[in-house]
Tab-separated table of C-alpha atoms in Angstrom:
chain	number	residue	atom	x	y	z
A	113	UNK	CA	-0.113	0.024	0.077
A	114	UNK	CA	2.854	2.385	0.947
A	115	UNK	CA	4.629	1.846	-2.343
A	116	UNK	CA	1.445	2.384	-4.449
A	117	UNK	CA	0.520	5.610	-2.581
A	118	UNK	CA	4.032	7.126	-2.261
A	119	UNK	CA	4.907	6.031	-5.747
A	120	UNK	CA	1.796	7.802	-7.200
A	121	UNK	CA	0.353	4.708	-8.602
A	122	UNK	CA	-2.646	4.291	-6.389
A	123	UNK	CA	-4.718	7.193	-7.986
A	124	UNK	CA	-4.355	5.611	-11.388
A	125	UNK	CA	-5.416	2.262	-10.030
A	126	UNK	CA	-8.475	3.955	-8.429
A	127	UNK	CA	-9.463	5.467	-11.659
A	128	UNK	CA	-9.553	1.856	-13.072
A	129	UNK	CA	-11.722	0.650	-10.181
A	130	UNK	CA	-8.984	-1.055	-8.222
A	131	UNK	CA	-9.275	0.496	-4.822
A	132	UNK	CA	-7.445	-0.828	-1.735
A	133	UNK	CA	-10.168	-2.731	0.101
A	134	UNK	CA	-8.042	-5.075	2.170
A	135	UNK	CA	-4.717	-6.589	2.801
A	136	UNK	CA	-2.997	-9.930	2.317
A	137	UNK	CA	-5.585	-12.646	1.332
A	138	UNK	CA	-8.604	-10.472	1.563
A	139	UNK	CA	-9.673	-10.395	-2.059
A	140	UNK	CA	-9.652	-14.116	-2.835
A	141	UNK	CA	-11.020	-17.569	-1.778
A	142	UNK	CA	-14.101	-15.974	-0.265
A	143	UNK	CA	-12.384	-13.673	2.319
A	144	UNK	CA	-14.040	-10.558	1.008
A	145	UNK	CA	-17.539	-12.045	1.578
A	146	UNK	CA	-20.416	-13.493	-0.333
A	147	UNK	CA	-21.818	-12.378	-3.655
A	148	UNK	CA	-25.317	-10.919	-3.664
A	149	UNK	CA	-27.653	-13.892	-3.256
A	150	UNK	CA	-29.597	-12.984	-6.511
A	151	UNK	CA	-26.343	-13.168	-8.484
A	152	UNK	CA	-25.299	-16.412	-6.868
A	153	UNK	CA	-28.704	-17.929	-7.628
A	154	UNK	CA	-28.634	-16.843	-11.318
A	155	UNK	CA	-25.063	-18.190	-11.871
A	156	UNK	CA	-25.984	-21.570	-10.108
A	157	UNK	CA	-29.352	-22.117	-11.707
A	158	UNK	CA	-28.239	-21.269	-15.294
A	159	UNK	CA	-24.860	-22.830	-15.119
A	160	UNK	CA	-23.184	-19.559	-16.172
A	161	UNK	CA	-19.507	-19.567	-16.767
A	162	UNK	CA	-18.503	-16.509	-14.744
A	163	UNK	CA	-15.247	-14.604	-14.244
A	164	UNK	CA	-13.943	-12.476	-11.536
A	165	UNK	CA	-11.627	-9.478	-12.026
A	166	UNK	CA	-9.367	-8.532	-9.075
A	167	UNK	CA	-5.988	-6.991	-8.619
A	168	UNK	CA	-4.408	-10.135	-7.095
A	169	UNK	CA	-1.396	-12.330	-8.036
A	170	UNK	CA	-3.204	-15.660	-8.148
A	171	UNK	CA	-4.983	-16.337	-11.376
A	172	UNK	CA	-6.686	-19.763	-11.235
A	173	UNK	CA	-10.061	-21.310	-10.482
A	174	UNK	CA	-11.968	-20.509	-7.258
A	175	UNK	CA	-9.488	-17.865	-5.873
A	176	UNK	CA	-11.726	-15.010	-6.995
A	177	UNK	CA	-14.795	-16.746	-5.958
A	178	UNK	CA	-15.870	-20.335	-6.001
A	179	UNK	CA	-18.543	-19.660	-8.479
A	180	UNK	CA	-16.065	-18.247	-11.050
A	181	UNK	CA	-14.572	-20.821	-13.433
A	182	UNK	CA	-12.571	-18.805	-16.016
A	183	UNK	CA	-8.715	-18.883	-16.103
A	184	UNK	CA	-7.144	-16.348	-18.400
A	185	UNK	CA	-3.593	-16.588	-19.675
A	186	UNK	CA	-2.542	-12.990	-20.074
A	187	UNK	CA	0.611	-13.988	-21.908
A	188	UNK	CA	-1.514	-15.166	-24.788
A	189	UNK	CA	-4.821	-13.382	-24.520
A	190	UNK	CA	-5.594	-9.631	-24.798
A	191	UNK	CA	-6.796	-7.612	-21.822
A	192	UNK	CA	-8.888	-5.339	-24.136
A	193	UNK	CA	-9.566	-4.295	-27.611
A	194	UNK	CA	-8.486	-0.746	-28.359
A	195	UNK	CA	-10.408	2.102	-30.176
A	196	UNK	CA	-8.486	1.156	-33.270
A	197	UNK	CA	-9.859	-2.443	-33.167
A	198	UNK	CA	-6.494	-3.993	-32.239
A	199	UNK	CA	-5.804	-6.310	-29.333
A	200	UNK	CA	-3.908	-4.869	-26.362
A	201	UNK	CA	-1.725	-7.147	-24.269
A	202	UNK	CA	-0.339	-6.837	-20.855
A	203	UNK	CA	3.120	-6.928	-22.501
A	204	UNK	CA	2.079	-3.684	-24.258
A	205	UNK	CA	1.489	-1.628	-21.149
A	206	UNK	CA	3.569	-3.496	-18.527
A	207	UNK	CA	6.248	-1.513	-16.776
A	208	UNK	CA	9.882	-2.552	-17.258
A	209	UNK	CA	11.914	-4.087	-14.534
A	210	UNK	CA	14.023	-0.854	-14.411
A	211	UNK	CA	10.836	1.225	-14.110
A	212	UNK	CA	9.470	-0.828	-11.266
A	213	UNK	CA	12.802	-0.741	-9.400
A	214	UNK	CA	13.051	2.980	-9.792
A	215	UNK	CA	9.617	3.462	-8.114
A	216	UNK	CA	10.477	0.947	-5.387
A	217	UNK	CA	13.778	2.668	-4.697
A	218	UNK	CA	12.110	6.025	-4.339
A	219	UNK	CA	9.048	4.946	-2.447
A	220	UNK	CA	9.999	2.032	-0.137
A	221	UNK	CA	11.780	3.963	2.672
A	222	UNK	CA	13.003	2.833	6.122
A	223	UNK	CA	10.624	5.248	7.988
A	224	UNK	CA	7.680	3.306	6.637
A	225	UNK	CA	8.705	0.167	8.499
A	226	UNK	CA	9.816	2.063	11.641
A	227	UNK	CA	6.566	3.986	12.068
A	228	UNK	CA	4.544	0.797	11.482
A	229	UNK	CA	6.276	-1.340	13.914
A	230	UNK	CA	6.380	1.559	16.522
A	231	UNK	CA	2.580	1.513	16.533
A	232	UNK	CA	2.040	-2.188	15.881
A	233	UNK	CA	0.301	-2.777	19.323
A	234	UNK	CA	-1.986	0.435	19.117
A	235	UNK	CA	-3.812	-0.148	15.874
A	236	UNK	CA	-6.358	-2.825	16.629
A	237	UNK	CA	-8.292	-2.342	19.852
A	238	UNK	CA	-10.174	-5.683	19.398
A	239	UNK	CA	-6.912	-7.596	19.103
A	240	UNK	CA	-5.334	-5.887	22.104
A	241	UNK	CA	-8.375	-6.652	24.290
A	242	UNK	CA	-8.476	-10.332	23.478
A	243	UNK	CA	-8.395	-12.578	26.693
A	244	UNK	CA	-5.123	-14.639	26.624
A	245	UNK	CA	-4.227	-17.162	29.301
A	246	UNK	CA	-0.793	-16.914	30.829
A	247	UNK	CA	0.892	-20.104	30.030
A	248	UNK	CA	4.156	-21.344	28.376
A	249	UNK	CA	2.316	-23.534	26.039
A	250	UNK	CA	-0.904	-23.022	24.046
A	251	UNK	CA	-4.047	-24.460	25.687
A	252	UNK	CA	-5.732	-26.521	22.966
A	253	UNK	CA	-9.572	-26.605	22.928
A	254	UNK	CA	-10.771	-30.042	22.193
A	255	UNK	CA	-14.208	-28.700	21.117
A	256	UNK	CA	-12.724	-26.290	18.547
A	257	UNK	CA	-14.126	-26.668	15.099
A	258	UNK	CA	-11.156	-25.000	13.570
A	259	UNK	CA	-7.853	-26.408	14.927
A	260	UNK	CA	-6.687	-29.392	17.001
A	261	UNK	CA	-3.243	-30.113	18.358
A	262	UNK	CA	-1.517	-31.895	15.544
A	263	UNK	CA	0.368	-35.200	16.255
A	264	UNK	CA	3.486	-34.410	14.344
A	265	UNK	CA	5.587	-33.343	17.363
A	266	UNK	CA	4.672	-36.110	19.710
A	267	UNK	CA	7.753	-38.373	20.632
A	268	UNK	CA	9.875	-36.175	18.549
A	269	UNK	CA	13.558	-36.316	19.475
A	270	UNK	CA	16.214	-33.561	19.163
A	271	UNK	CA	17.816	-35.585	16.306
A	272	UNK	CA	14.960	-36.090	13.774
A	273	UNK	CA	15.255	-39.374	11.761
A	274	UNK	CA	16.547	-39.321	8.177
A	275	UNK	CA	13.584	-39.110	5.741
A	276	UNK	CA	12.560	-42.379	4.383
A	277	UNK	CA	12.748	-43.111	0.710
A	278	UNK	CA	9.927	-44.130	-1.402
A	279	UNK	CA	10.042	-47.827	-2.779
A	280	UNK	CA	7.706	-49.300	-5.330
A	281	UNK	CA	5.018	-46.556	-4.750
A	282	UNK	CA	1.827	-46.586	-6.756
A	283	UNK	CA	0.654	-43.589	-8.770
A	284	UNK	CA	-2.421	-42.447	-6.945
A	285	UNK	CA	-3.753	-40.056	-9.551
A	286	UNK	CA	-2.546	-39.351	-13.190
A	287	UNK	CA	-3.648	-35.743	-13.866
A	288	UNK	CA	-3.540	-33.450	-16.995
A	289	UNK	CA	-2.525	-29.851	-16.971
A	290	UNK	CA	-3.403	-27.061	-14.603
A	291	UNK	CA	-3.882	-28.888	-11.239
A	292	UNK	CA	-3.317	-26.853	-8.254
A	293	UNK	CA	-3.075	-27.546	-4.615
A	294	UNK	CA	-6.582	-25.985	-4.300
A	295	UNK	CA	-7.914	-28.903	-6.362
A	296	UNK	CA	-6.230	-31.362	-3.998
A	297	UNK	CA	-6.988	-29.688	-0.666
A	298	UNK	CA	-9.436	-26.793	-1.275
A	299	UNK	CA	-9.053	-23.460	0.601
A	300	UNK	CA	-12.106	-21.579	-0.557
A	301	UNK	CA	-15.339	-20.839	1.241
A	302	UNK	CA	-17.789	-23.591	2.044
A	303	UNK	CA	-21.255	-23.006	0.680
A	304	UNK	CA	-24.268	-23.823	2.630
A	305	UNK	CA	-25.551	-26.085	-0.213
A	306	UNK	CA	-22.243	-28.061	-0.368
A	307	UNK	CA	-20.992	-30.700	1.991
A	308	UNK	CA	-23.870	-30.252	4.409
A	309	UNK	CA	-22.844	-33.249	6.488
A	310	UNK	CA	-19.469	-31.785	7.352
A	311	UNK	CA	-20.963	-28.417	8.302
A	312	UNK	CA	-23.720	-29.810	10.496
A	313	UNK	CA	-21.306	-32.283	12.206
A	314	UNK	CA	-18.938	-29.339	13.006
A	315	UNK	CA	-21.530	-26.840	14.064
A	316	UNK	CA	-20.778	-24.650	11.003
A	317	UNK	CA	-24.056	-24.946	9.120
A	318	UNK	CA	-24.970	-21.268	9.758
A	319	UNK	CA	-21.568	-19.875	8.974
A	320	UNK	CA	-21.851	-19.390	5.228
A	321	UNK	CA	-18.465	-17.678	4.869
A	322	UNK	CA	-16.544	-20.454	6.684
A	323	UNK	CA	-13.370	-21.178	4.697
A	324	UNK	CA	-12.218	-24.645	3.862
A	325	UNK	CA	-8.627	-23.289	4.308
A	326	UNK	CA	-9.491	-22.610	8.003
A	327	UNK	CA	-11.455	-25.680	8.721
A	328	UNK	CA	-8.834	-28.076	7.179
A	329	UNK	CA	-6.399	-26.942	9.881
A	330	UNK	CA	-8.340	-29.259	12.133
A	331	UNK	CA	-6.177	-32.370	11.697
A	332	UNK	CA	-8.839	-34.956	11.546
A	333	UNK	CA	-10.344	-33.231	8.544
A	334	UNK	CA	-7.311	-34.142	6.617
A	335	UNK	CA	-6.981	-37.776	7.903
A	336	UNK	CA	-7.880	-40.406	5.404
A	337	UNK	CA	-9.764	-43.666	5.537
A	338	UNK	CA	-8.213	-45.611	2.739
A	339	UNK	CA	-7.580	-42.952	0.038
A	340	UNK	CA	-10.458	-40.545	0.333
A	341	UNK	CA	-11.903	-38.633	3.240
A	342	UNK	CA	-14.532	-40.761	5.050
A	343	UNK	CA	-17.121	-38.092	4.859
A	344	UNK	CA	-17.376	-38.443	1.114
A	345	UNK	CA	-18.914	-41.906	1.781
A	346	UNK	CA	-18.610	-43.418	-1.684
A	347	UNK	CA	-20.082	-46.842	-1.988
A	348	UNK	CA	-17.374	-48.077	-4.390
A	349	UNK	CA	-13.750	-47.323	-5.189
A	350	UNK	CA	-14.733	-46.232	-8.717
A	351	UNK	CA	-17.331	-43.831	-7.241
A	352	UNK	CA	-14.788	-42.493	-4.846
A	353	UNK	CA	-12.410	-41.555	-7.638
A	354	UNK	CA	-15.233	-39.910	-9.644
A	355	UNK	CA	-16.257	-37.891	-6.670
A	356	UNK	CA	-12.734	-36.680	-6.137
A	357	UNK	CA	-12.226	-35.615	-9.643
A	358	UNK	CA	-15.549	-34.042	-10.300
A	359	UNK	CA	-15.996	-32.107	-7.098
A	360	UNK	CA	-12.371	-31.509	-6.402
A	361	UNK	CA	-13.270	-31.629	-2.660
A	362	UNK	CA	-11.098	-34.332	-1.410
A	363	UNK	CA	-7.941	-33.693	0.701
A	364	UNK	CA	-5.233	-36.374	0.098
A	365	UNK	CA	-2.977	-37.770	2.766
A	366	UNK	CA	0.160	-40.091	2.444
A	367	UNK	CA	1.369	-38.559	-0.827
A	368	UNK	CA	5.101	-38.549	-0.878
A	369	UNK	CA	5.865	-36.856	-4.222
A	370	UNK	CA	4.296	-35.092	-7.105
A	371	UNK	CA	5.933	-35.302	-10.642
A	372	UNK	CA	5.147	-32.512	-13.105
A	373	UNK	CA	6.437	-30.586	-16.087
A	374	UNK	CA	6.305	-27.331	-14.063
A	375	UNK	CA	5.075	-25.862	-10.827
A	376	UNK	CA	3.703	-22.480	-9.990
A	377	UNK	CA	5.991	-21.174	-7.156
A	378	UNK	CA	3.282	-20.970	-4.549
A	379	UNK	CA	2.021	-24.438	-5.352
A	380	UNK	CA	5.573	-25.842	-5.125
A	381	UNK	CA	6.129	-24.166	-1.834
A	382	UNK	CA	2.715	-25.568	-0.389
A	383	UNK	CA	3.833	-29.149	-1.333
A	384	UNK	CA	7.234	-28.665	0.254
A	385	UNK	CA	5.540	-27.270	3.340
A	386	UNK	CA	3.460	-30.353	3.704
A	387	UNK	CA	6.488	-32.695	3.245
A	388	UNK	CA	5.608	-33.617	-0.284
A	389	UNK	CA	8.576	-33.534	-2.840
A	390	UNK	CA	7.940	-31.682	-5.912
A	391	UNK	CA	9.750	-33.341	-8.813
A	392	UNK	CA	10.138	-32.203	-12.487
A	393	UNK	CA	10.354	-34.254	-15.694
A	394	UNK	CA	13.524	-33.672	-17.530
A	395	UNK	CA	13.388	-31.090	-20.299
A	396	UNK	CA	11.437	-32.183	-23.252
A	397	UNK	CA	9.902	-35.065	-21.425
A	398	UNK	CA	6.522	-35.688	-19.782
A	399	UNK	CA	4.171	-38.451	-18.984
A	400	UNK	CA	2.961	-38.647	-22.558
A	401	UNK	CA	6.407	-38.792	-24.143
A	402	UNK	CA	7.533	-41.456	-21.673
A	403	UNK	CA	4.335	-43.392	-22.202
A	404	UNK	CA	3.378	-43.374	-18.512
A	405	UNK	CA	-0.077	-44.615	-17.834
A	406	UNK	CA	-0.338	-44.329	-14.029
A	407	UNK	CA	0.207	-48.176	-13.572
A	408	UNK	CA	3.835	-48.051	-12.859
A	409	UNK	CA	5.663	-48.277	-9.490
A	410	UNK	CA	8.084	-45.548	-8.438
A	411	UNK	CA	11.137	-45.682	-6.224
A	412	UNK	CA	12.573	-42.358	-4.907
A	413	UNK	CA	15.841	-42.081	-2.936
A	414	UNK	CA	15.669	-39.385	-0.195
A	415	UNK	CA	17.009	-36.807	0.681
A	416	UNK	CA	17.746	-35.285	-2.761
A	417	UNK	CA	19.138	-32.046	-4.120
A	418	UNK	CA	18.173	-29.889	-6.968
A	419	UNK	CA	19.334	-31.451	-10.198
A	420	UNK	CA	19.482	-34.971	-8.880
A	421	UNK	CA	18.130	-37.833	-11.112
A	422	UNK	CA	15.838	-39.114	-8.482
A	423	UNK	CA	13.802	-42.219	-9.172
A	424	UNK	CA	13.748	-45.643	-10.702
A	425	UNK	CA	10.641	-46.709	-12.703
A	426	UNK	CA	9.389	-50.142	-12.963
A	427	UNK	CA	6.488	-51.008	-15.277
A	428	UNK	CA	3.982	-53.704	-14.090
């Protein structure tokens, strides 16, 4: 915000309709609130392919709003058609690296950080007046619908064990392009007409703005019974797979690695943060060129370093 205002950029963004309405993650995955009920009804009842436009840095399904389904590749598609009838692309108006660096250098000043941190305990009265117990350790609430004590640190020693390698692992799912961590473990808002059994069992049925990204922090939400969450209650394995792919509502557990042609940075970081190894195909190769069908077995030696040739593949 400081850079935008001090650099003189915010006034031009305001003219385009991009006002500052929040910070951090406010503008996506439902954090900014629900759409008007009439708009929601029209989209749902008429199966409209809707798009959301926001000044965020995450451009994929569900992050603007769960009811929006349009992804736009601004490297290939125009942002507008000019008065002369010609397509205008971001590359035509985007600032150069040098121009951006100049604005940052002149606008991002030490006093901004100093003044902010000096008043960091004064800006939010509600936060400052929260009742907090005096204790060395956090007091976990067993009745919380949002977060429970995770089991990861129980019996942990000062010398953590070496990571186990992966031997003769099956391919759980063989996807096409543009699969994100949001499809695997959704973070958007939970609608009142979706997953009613989860909401009612957790006492969240009336909280229409509850986010899956918050609820999934509760460890038992992400615990699996076989390969899918037990609350999906499929009657057969085939139905279970179909539910997972169609609704993109399942949270997977036990996955050790993901192999892809490329990763968007934030999704790669998310995988690493959950202990899942992101692995790349060699340049010019992918599942199709290698003839991979998903019926192979994979062996991965851990730990690995960037650039390592990592796995042995056996075909059944």
